[in-house]
Coordinates of C-alpha atoms and ligand atoms in Angstrom, one line a residue:
X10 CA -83.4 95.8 159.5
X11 CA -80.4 98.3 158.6
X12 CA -81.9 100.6 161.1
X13 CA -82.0 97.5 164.0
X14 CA -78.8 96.7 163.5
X15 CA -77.1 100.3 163.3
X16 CA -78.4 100.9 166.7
X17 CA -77.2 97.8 167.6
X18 CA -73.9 98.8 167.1
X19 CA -74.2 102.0 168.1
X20 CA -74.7 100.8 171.9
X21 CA -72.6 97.8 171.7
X22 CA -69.7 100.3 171.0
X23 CA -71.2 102.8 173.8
X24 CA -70.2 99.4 175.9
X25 CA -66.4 100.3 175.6
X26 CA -66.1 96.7 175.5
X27 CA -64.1 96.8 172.3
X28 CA -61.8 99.2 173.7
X29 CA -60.1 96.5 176.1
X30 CA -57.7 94.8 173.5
X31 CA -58.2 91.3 174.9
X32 CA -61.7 91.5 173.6
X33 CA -60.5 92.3 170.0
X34 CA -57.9 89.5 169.8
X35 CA -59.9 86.9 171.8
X36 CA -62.3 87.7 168.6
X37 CA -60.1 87.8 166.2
X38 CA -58.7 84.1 167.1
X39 CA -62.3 82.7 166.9
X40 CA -62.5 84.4 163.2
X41 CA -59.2 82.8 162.3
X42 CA -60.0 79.5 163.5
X43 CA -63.4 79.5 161.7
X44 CA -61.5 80.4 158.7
X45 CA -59.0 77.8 159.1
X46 CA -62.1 75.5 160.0
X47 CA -64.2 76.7 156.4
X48 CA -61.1 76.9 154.3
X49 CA -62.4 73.9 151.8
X50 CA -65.8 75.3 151.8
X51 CA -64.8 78.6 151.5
X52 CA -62.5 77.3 148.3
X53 CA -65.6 75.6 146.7
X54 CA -68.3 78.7 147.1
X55 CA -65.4 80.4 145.2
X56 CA -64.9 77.8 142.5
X57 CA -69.2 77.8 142.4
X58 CA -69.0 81.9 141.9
X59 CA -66.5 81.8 138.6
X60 CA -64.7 78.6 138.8
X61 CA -61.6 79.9 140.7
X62 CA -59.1 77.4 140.9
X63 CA -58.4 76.1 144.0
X64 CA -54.8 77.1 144.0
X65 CA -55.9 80.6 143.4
X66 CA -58.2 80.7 146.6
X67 CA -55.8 79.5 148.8
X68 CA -53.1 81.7 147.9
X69 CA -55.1 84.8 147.4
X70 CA -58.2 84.6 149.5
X71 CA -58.1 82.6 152.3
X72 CA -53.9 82.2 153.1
X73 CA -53.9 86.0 152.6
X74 CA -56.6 86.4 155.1
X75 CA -55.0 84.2 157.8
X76 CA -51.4 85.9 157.3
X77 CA -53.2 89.6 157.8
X78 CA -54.5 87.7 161.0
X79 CA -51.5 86.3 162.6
X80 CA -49.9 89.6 161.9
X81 CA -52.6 91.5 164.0
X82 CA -53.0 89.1 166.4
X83 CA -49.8 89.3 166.7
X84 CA -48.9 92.8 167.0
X85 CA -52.0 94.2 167.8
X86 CA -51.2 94.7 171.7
X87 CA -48.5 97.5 170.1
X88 CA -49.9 98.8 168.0
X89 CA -52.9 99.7 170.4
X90 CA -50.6 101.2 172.7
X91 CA -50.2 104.9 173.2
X92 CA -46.7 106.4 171.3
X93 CA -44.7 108.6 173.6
X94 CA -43.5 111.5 171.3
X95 CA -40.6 113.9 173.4
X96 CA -42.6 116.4 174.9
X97 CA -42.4 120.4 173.5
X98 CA -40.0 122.4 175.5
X99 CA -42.1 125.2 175.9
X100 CA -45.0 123.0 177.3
X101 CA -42.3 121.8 179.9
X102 CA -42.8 120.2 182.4
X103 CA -45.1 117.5 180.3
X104 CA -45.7 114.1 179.1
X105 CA -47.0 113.9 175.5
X106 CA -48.1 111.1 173.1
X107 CA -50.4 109.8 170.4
X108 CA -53.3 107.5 171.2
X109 CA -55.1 105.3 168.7
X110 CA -58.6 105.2 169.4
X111 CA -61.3 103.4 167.1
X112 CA -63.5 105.4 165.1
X113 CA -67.2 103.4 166.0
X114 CA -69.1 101.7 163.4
X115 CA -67.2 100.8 160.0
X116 CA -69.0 100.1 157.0
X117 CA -67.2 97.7 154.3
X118 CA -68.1 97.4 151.3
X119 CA -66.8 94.8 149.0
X120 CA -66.7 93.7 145.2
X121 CA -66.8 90.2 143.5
X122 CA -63.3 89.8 142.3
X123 CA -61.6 88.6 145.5
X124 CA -64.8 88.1 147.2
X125 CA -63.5 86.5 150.1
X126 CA -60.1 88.2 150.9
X127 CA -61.4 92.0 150.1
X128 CA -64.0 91.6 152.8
X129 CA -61.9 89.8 155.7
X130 CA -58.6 91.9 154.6
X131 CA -59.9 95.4 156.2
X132 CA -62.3 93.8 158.6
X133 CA -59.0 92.4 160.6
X134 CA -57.7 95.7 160.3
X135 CA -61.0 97.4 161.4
X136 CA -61.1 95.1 164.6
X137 CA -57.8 95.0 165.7
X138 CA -58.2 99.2 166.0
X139 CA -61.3 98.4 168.3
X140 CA -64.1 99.4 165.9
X141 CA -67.8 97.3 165.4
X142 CA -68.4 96.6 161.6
X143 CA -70.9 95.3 158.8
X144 CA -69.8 93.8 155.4
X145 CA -71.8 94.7 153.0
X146 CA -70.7 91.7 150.1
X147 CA -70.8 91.6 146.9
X148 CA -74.6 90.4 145.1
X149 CA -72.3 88.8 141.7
X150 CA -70.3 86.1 144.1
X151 CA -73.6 84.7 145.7
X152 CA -71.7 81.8 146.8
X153 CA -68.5 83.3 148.8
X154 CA -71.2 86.1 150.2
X155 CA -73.1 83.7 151.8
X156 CA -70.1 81.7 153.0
X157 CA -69.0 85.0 154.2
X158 CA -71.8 85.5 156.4
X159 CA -72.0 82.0 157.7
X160 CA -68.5 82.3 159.0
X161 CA -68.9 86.4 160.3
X162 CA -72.2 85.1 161.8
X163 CA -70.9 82.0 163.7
X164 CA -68.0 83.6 165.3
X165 CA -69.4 87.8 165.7
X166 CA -72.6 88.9 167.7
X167 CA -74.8 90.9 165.2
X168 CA -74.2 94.1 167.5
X169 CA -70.7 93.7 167.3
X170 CA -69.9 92.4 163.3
X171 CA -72.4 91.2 161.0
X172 CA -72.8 90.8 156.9
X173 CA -75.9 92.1 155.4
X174 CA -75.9 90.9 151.7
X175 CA -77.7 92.2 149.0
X176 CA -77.6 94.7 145.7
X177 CA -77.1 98.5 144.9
X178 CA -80.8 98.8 147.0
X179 CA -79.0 97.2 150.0
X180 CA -75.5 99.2 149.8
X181 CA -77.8 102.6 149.2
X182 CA -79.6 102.1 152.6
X183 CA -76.5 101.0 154.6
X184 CA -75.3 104.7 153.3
X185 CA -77.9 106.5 154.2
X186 CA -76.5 105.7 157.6
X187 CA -74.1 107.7 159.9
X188 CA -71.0 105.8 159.8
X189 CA -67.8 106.3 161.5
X190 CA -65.5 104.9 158.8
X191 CA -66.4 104.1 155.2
X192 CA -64.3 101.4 153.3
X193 CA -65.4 100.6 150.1
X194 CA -63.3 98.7 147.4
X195 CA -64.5 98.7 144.1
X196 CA -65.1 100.9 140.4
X197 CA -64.5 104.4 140.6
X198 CA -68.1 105.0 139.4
X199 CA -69.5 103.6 142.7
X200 CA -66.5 104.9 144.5
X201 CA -67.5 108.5 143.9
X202 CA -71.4 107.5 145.4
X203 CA -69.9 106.6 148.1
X204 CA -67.7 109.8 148.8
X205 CA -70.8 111.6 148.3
X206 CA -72.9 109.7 150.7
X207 CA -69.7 110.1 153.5
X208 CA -69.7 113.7 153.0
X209 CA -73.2 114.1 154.0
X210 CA -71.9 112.7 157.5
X211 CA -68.3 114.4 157.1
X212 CA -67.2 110.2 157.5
X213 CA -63.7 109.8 156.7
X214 CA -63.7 106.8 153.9
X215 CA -60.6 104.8 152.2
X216 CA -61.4 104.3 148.5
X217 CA -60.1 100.9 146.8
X218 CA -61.3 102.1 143.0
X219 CA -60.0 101.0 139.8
X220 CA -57.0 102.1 137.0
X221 CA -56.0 101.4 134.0
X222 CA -52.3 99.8 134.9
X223 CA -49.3 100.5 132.2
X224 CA -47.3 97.7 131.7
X225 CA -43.6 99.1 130.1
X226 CA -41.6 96.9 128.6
X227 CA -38.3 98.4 126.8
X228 CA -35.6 96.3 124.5
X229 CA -33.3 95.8 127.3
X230 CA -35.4 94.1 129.3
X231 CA -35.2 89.9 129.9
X232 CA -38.2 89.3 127.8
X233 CA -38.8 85.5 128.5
X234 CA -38.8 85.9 131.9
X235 CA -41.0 89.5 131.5
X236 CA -43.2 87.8 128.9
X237 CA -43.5 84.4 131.6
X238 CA -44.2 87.5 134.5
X239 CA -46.6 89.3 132.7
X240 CA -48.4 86.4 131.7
X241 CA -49.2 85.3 135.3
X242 CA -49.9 88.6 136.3
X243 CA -52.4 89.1 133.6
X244 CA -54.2 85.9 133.9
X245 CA -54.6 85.1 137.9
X246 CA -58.3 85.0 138.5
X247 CA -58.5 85.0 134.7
X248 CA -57.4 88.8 134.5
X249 CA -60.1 90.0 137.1
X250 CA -57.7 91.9 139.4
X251 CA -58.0 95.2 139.7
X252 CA -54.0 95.2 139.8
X253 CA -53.7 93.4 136.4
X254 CA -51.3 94.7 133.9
X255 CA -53.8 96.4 131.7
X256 CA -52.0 96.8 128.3
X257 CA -48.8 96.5 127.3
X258 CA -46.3 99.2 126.1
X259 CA -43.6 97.3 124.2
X260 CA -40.3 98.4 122.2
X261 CA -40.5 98.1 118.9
X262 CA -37.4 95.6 119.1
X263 CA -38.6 93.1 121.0
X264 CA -42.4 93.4 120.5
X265 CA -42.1 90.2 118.6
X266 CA -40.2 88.3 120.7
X267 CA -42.3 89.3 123.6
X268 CA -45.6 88.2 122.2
X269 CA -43.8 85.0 121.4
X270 CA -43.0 84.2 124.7
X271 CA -46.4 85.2 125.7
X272 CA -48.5 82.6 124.1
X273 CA -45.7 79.7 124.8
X274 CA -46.2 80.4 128.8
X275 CA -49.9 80.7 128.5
X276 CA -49.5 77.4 126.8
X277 CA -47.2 76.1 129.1
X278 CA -49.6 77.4 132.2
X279 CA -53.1 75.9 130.7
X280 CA -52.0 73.7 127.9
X281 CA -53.3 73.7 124.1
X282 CA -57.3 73.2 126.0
X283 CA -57.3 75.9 127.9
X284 CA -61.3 76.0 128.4
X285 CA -60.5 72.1 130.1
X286 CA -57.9 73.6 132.7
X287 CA -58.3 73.8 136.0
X288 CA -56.5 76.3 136.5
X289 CA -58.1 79.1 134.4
X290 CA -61.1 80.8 136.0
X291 CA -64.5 82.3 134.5
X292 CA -65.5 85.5 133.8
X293 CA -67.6 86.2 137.2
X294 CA -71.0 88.3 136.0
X295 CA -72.7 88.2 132.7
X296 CA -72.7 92.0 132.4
X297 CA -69.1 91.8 132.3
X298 CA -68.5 88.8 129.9
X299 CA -70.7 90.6 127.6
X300 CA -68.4 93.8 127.8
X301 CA -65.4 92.1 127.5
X302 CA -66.9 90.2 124.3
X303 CA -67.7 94.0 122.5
X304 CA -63.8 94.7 124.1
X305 CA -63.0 92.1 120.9
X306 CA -64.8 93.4 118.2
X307 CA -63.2 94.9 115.4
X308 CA -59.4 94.2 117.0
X309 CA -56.7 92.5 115.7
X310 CA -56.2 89.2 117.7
X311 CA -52.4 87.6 117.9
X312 CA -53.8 84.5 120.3
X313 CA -56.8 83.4 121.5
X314 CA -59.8 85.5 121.5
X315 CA -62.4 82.8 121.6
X316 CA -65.3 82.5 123.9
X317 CA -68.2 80.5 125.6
X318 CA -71.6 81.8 126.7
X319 CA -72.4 78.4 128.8
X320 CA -70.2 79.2 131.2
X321 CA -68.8 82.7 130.3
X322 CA -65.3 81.4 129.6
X323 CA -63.0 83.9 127.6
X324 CA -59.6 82.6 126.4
X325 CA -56.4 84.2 127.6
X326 CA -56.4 87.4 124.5
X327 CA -53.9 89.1 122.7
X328 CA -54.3 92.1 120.5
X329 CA -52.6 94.0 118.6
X330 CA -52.3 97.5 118.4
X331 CA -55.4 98.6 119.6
X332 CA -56.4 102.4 118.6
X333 CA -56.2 104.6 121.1
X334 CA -59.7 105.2 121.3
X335 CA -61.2 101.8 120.3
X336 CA -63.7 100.6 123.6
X337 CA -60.8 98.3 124.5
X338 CA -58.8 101.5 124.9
X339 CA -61.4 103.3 127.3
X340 CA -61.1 101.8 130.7
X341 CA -60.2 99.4 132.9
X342 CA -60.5 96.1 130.4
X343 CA -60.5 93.7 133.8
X344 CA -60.6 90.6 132.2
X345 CA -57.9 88.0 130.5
X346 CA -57.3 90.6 127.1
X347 CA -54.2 92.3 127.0
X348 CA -53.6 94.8 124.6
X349 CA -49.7 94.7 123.0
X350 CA -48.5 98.3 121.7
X351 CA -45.6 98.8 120.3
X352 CA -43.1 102.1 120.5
X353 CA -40.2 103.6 119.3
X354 CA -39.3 106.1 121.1
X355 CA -39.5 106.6 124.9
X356 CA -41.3 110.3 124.3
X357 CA -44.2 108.2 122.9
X358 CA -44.8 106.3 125.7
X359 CA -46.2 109.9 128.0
X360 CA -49.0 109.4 125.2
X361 CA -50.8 106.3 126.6
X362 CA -49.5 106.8 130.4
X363 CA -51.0 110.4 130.3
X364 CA -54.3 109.4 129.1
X365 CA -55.1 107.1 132.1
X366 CA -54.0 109.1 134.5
X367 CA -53.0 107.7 138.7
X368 CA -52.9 104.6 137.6
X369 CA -53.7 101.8 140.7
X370 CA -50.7 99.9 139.5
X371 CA -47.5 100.3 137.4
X372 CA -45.2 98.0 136.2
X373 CA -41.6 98.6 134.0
X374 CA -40.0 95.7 133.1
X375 CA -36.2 97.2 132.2
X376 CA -32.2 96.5 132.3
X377 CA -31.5 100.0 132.2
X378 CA -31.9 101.5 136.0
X379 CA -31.6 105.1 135.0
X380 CA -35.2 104.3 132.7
X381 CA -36.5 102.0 135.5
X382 CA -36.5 105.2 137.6
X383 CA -37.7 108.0 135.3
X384 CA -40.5 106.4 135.1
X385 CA -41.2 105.4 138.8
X386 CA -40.2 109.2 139.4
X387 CA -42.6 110.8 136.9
X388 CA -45.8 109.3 137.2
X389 CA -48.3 109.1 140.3
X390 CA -49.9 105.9 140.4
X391 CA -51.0 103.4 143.3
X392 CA -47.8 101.3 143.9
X393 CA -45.9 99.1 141.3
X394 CA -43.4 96.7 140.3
X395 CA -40.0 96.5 138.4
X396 CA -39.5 93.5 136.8
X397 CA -42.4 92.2 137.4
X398 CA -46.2 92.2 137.9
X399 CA -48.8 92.3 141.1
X400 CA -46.2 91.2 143.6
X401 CA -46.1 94.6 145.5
X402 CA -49.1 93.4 146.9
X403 CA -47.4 90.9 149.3
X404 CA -45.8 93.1 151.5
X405 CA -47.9 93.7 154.5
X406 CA -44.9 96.4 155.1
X407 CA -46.4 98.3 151.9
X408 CA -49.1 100.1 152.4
X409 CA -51.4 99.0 149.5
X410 CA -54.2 101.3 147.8
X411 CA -54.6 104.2 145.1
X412 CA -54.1 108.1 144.3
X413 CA -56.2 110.4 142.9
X414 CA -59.1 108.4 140.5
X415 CA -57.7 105.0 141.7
X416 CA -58.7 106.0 145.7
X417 CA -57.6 107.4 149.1
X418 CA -56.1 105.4 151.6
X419 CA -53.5 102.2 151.7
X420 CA -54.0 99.6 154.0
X421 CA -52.6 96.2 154.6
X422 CA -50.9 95.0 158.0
X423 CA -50.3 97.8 160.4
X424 CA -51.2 100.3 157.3
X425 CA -54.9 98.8 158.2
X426 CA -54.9 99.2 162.2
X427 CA -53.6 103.1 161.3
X428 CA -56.2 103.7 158.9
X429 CA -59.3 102.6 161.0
X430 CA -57.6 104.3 164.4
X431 CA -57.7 108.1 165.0
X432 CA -54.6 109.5 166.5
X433 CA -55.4 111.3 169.6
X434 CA -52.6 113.9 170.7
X435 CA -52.2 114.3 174.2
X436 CA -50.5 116.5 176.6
X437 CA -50.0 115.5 180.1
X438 CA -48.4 118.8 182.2
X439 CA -47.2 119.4 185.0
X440 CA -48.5 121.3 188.0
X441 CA -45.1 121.8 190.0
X442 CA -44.3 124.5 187.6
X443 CA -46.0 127.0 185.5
X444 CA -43.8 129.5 183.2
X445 CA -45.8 133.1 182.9
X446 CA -44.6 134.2 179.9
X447 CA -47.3 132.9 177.5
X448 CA -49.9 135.1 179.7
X449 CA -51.5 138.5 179.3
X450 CA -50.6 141.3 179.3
X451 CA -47.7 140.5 177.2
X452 CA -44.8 142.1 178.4
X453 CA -41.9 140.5 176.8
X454 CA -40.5 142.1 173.9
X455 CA -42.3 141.1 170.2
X456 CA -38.2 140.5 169.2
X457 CA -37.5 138.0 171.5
X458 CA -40.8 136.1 170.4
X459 CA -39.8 135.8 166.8
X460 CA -36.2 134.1 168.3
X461 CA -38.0 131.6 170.8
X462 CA -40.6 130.6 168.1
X463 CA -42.4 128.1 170.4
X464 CA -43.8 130.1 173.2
X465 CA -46.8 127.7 173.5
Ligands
LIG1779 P1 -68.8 97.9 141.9 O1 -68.3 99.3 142.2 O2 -69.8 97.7 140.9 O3 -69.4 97.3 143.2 C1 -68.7 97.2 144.5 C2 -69.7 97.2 145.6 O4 -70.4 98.4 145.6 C3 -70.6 96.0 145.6 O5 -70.8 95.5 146.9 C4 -71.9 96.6 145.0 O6 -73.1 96.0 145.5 C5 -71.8 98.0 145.6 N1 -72.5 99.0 144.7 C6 -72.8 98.9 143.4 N2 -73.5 100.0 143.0 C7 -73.7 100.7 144.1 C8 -74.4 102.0 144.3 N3 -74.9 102.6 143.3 N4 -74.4 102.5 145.6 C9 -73.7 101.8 146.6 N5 -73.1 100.7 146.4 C10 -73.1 100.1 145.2 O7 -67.5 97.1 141.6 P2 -67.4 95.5 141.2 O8 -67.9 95.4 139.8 O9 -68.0 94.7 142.3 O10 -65.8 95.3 141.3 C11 -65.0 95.5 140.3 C12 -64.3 96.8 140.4 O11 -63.6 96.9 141.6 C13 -63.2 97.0 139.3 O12 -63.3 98.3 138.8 C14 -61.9 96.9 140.1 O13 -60.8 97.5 139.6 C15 -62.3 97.4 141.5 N6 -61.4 96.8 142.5 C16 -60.5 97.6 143.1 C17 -59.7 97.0 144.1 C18 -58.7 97.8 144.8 O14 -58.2 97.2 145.8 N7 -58.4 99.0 144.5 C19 -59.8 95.6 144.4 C20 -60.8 94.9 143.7 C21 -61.6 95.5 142.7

């Protein structure tokens, strides 16, 4: 079937038809009014995958979705057109300029975290540009997969955009494929499959992989507030965002204060029942309950830290002072458990940072500008926040994605339409006139080469 329905969209892109930017946004309306259409039933396939509150889908699924739409719809007409750039004196007379051009087929492949909205997100992006796709969903959110490709399949021909679900077997022969774009979001273990897989095909690929995201905290910051930021930041989709603060680095000072206000908000947030609130969701696959269970053993809990197999529930978790090389300490932890460790001096800090190199995310919460930007300035990591958590997400005007082990490529808004476009340079010249000097045999003098520079 993979086979099928690669040749599929290997002609239908032969068409041209996507080229015509009517067709693209004619589509891209059907998809958002299906969406708006499915919006309760995509809600309630993603409270059936991990009991996501309803809140939660709305304002990071499906709202997210249909604001990445109305900003391509929007825009997409300019963005598709070609960019005159001033034409090179020496290639006067001429008209020059850069034309996006889609790439052909685009493969996305997507985790179970934001099932819905890390599918849709790049597919507008992938669209808009011109290009065909298939979605290759998540096999842990059975629910919002197959909601997924009840929608794609109602509004796309197969030829044009389809889902194919399915596991590891699936994903392996959808990349044994030629593709013309790879996007795959998800853990840098898989992430570095799929690099392999596009370099058999020289496929250019964006990478959405995983960090482990410090989470700075010194003793001039305004820690109720911080501690009220960090805790939502921490606990949306019950800490399974790969953006999550992932520990805490805390002065000394205020450590105290900080956890305090910590466990009043998530008490404020869920109340004392925090398993009875609708507003908390579950751990999503059993493999990863049961890692973040063996996260706990052995640690130092400050709040929560209780747990329940029925229905893979884990209670918003603070510990203390981890060792650096506990499993806690390892990786990604990508769940609601947040590590709180504390420091003294600013030189200690390099210690944690450095060990988790390019983080995806990066957040300082600080009164003191001059350490607000040391830090932004020294490490490399994704994108981040001062002063608060995840929120550098919500700009479609920043590109989002990772560096070095936490990915290639940012996308979001026009960040997406550039990513899945190539840039085609063109030079129009002129016939009326045609200056010799660039021709053999060369008789100008090698002197007044080096002082024109551009001959050609
Ligand atoms: P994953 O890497 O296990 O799976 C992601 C996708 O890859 C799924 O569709 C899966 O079927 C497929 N896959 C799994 N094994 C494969 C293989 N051997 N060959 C080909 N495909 C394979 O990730 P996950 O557990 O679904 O998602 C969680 C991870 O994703 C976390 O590490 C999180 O940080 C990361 N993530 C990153 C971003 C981002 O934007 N950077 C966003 C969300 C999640």
């Amino acid at each position: 079937m993979v086979k099928e329905l690669v040749a599929a969209q290997n002609d239908f892109f032969a068409t041209q038809k996507t080229k015509d930017v009517g067709f693209r946004k004619q589509y891209l309306k059907k998809l958002q009014q299906e969406i708006v259409a499915q919006e309760d039933a995509i809600c309630d396939a993603l409270y059936a995958d991990f009991k996501k509150p309803k809140f939660e889908s709305l304002a990071t699924e499906t709202q997210l979705a249909l604001a990445e739409l109305k900003h391509a719809i929007k825009n997409m007409d300019a963005w598709s057109r070609p960019e005159r750039v001033s034409a090179s004196w020496s290639n006067f007379p001429a008209k020059e300029w850069i034309q996006p051009e889609p790439y052909g087929k685009v493969l996305i492949i997507s985790p179970w975290n934001y099932p819905f909205m890390l599918a849709i997100s790049p597919l507008i992006g992938a669209l808009a540009a011109g290009n065909t796709a298939i979605i290759k969903p998540s096999e842990f959110s059975t629910h919002t997969s197959k909601m997924l490709a009840q929608i794609i399949n109602k509004v796309f021909p197969p030829e044009y955009v389809t889902v194919v679900e399915g596991g590891v077997e699936v994903a392996t022969q959808l990349l044994a494929e030629k593709w013309e774009y790879i996007f795959f979001t998800g853990s840098t273990k898989v992430g570095k499959i799929v690099y392999k897989s596009a370099a058999e095909h020289l496929t250019p690929v964006t990478l959405e992989l995983s960090g482990k995201n410090p989470c700075i905290v010194d003793e001039t910051a305004t820690i109720k507030l911080a501690a009220k930021r960090i805790a939502w930041g921490k606990l949306i989709n019950a800490g399974q965002t790969c953006i999550a603060p992932d520990y805490i680095l805390v002065h000394k000072s205020v450590k105290d204060a900080l956890v305090n206000h910590i466990q009043q908000h998530i008490t404020e947030f869920y109340g004392q029942h925090i398993e009875a609130s609708n507003d908390f969701a579950r751990i999503a696959t059993h493999k990863h309950y049961e890692e973040l269970k063996a996260m706990l053993e052995g640690q130092q809990v400050l709040f929560g830290g209780d747990f329940k197999d029925e229905d893979q529930y884990i209670a918003p978790t603070l510990v203390d002072e981890p060792e650096l090389d506990s499993t806690i300490m390892e990786g990604e932890i990508f769940g609601p458990i947040l590590p709180i460790i504390s420091y003294e001096d600013e030189s200690e800090l390099d210690t944690y940072i450095s060990k988790y190199p390019n983080s995806l995310a990066f957040y300082v919460f600080s009164g003191n500008k001059k350490f607000q930007k040391r830090l932004m300035d020294h490490y490399s990591f994704g994108g981040g926040t001062i002063n608060d958590t995840v929120v550098h997400i919500s700009n479609k005007d920043l590109p989002f994605g990772g560096v070095g082990r936490s990915g290639i490529g940012g996308y979001h808004g026009k960040y997406t339409f550039d990513l899945f476009s190539h840039h085609k340079a063109i030079s129009k010249r002129g016939t009326w006139l045609d200056v010799p000097l660039r021709y053999p045999p060369y008789t100008i003098p090698i002197g007044w080469i080096k002082r024109i520079k551009h001959l050609f």
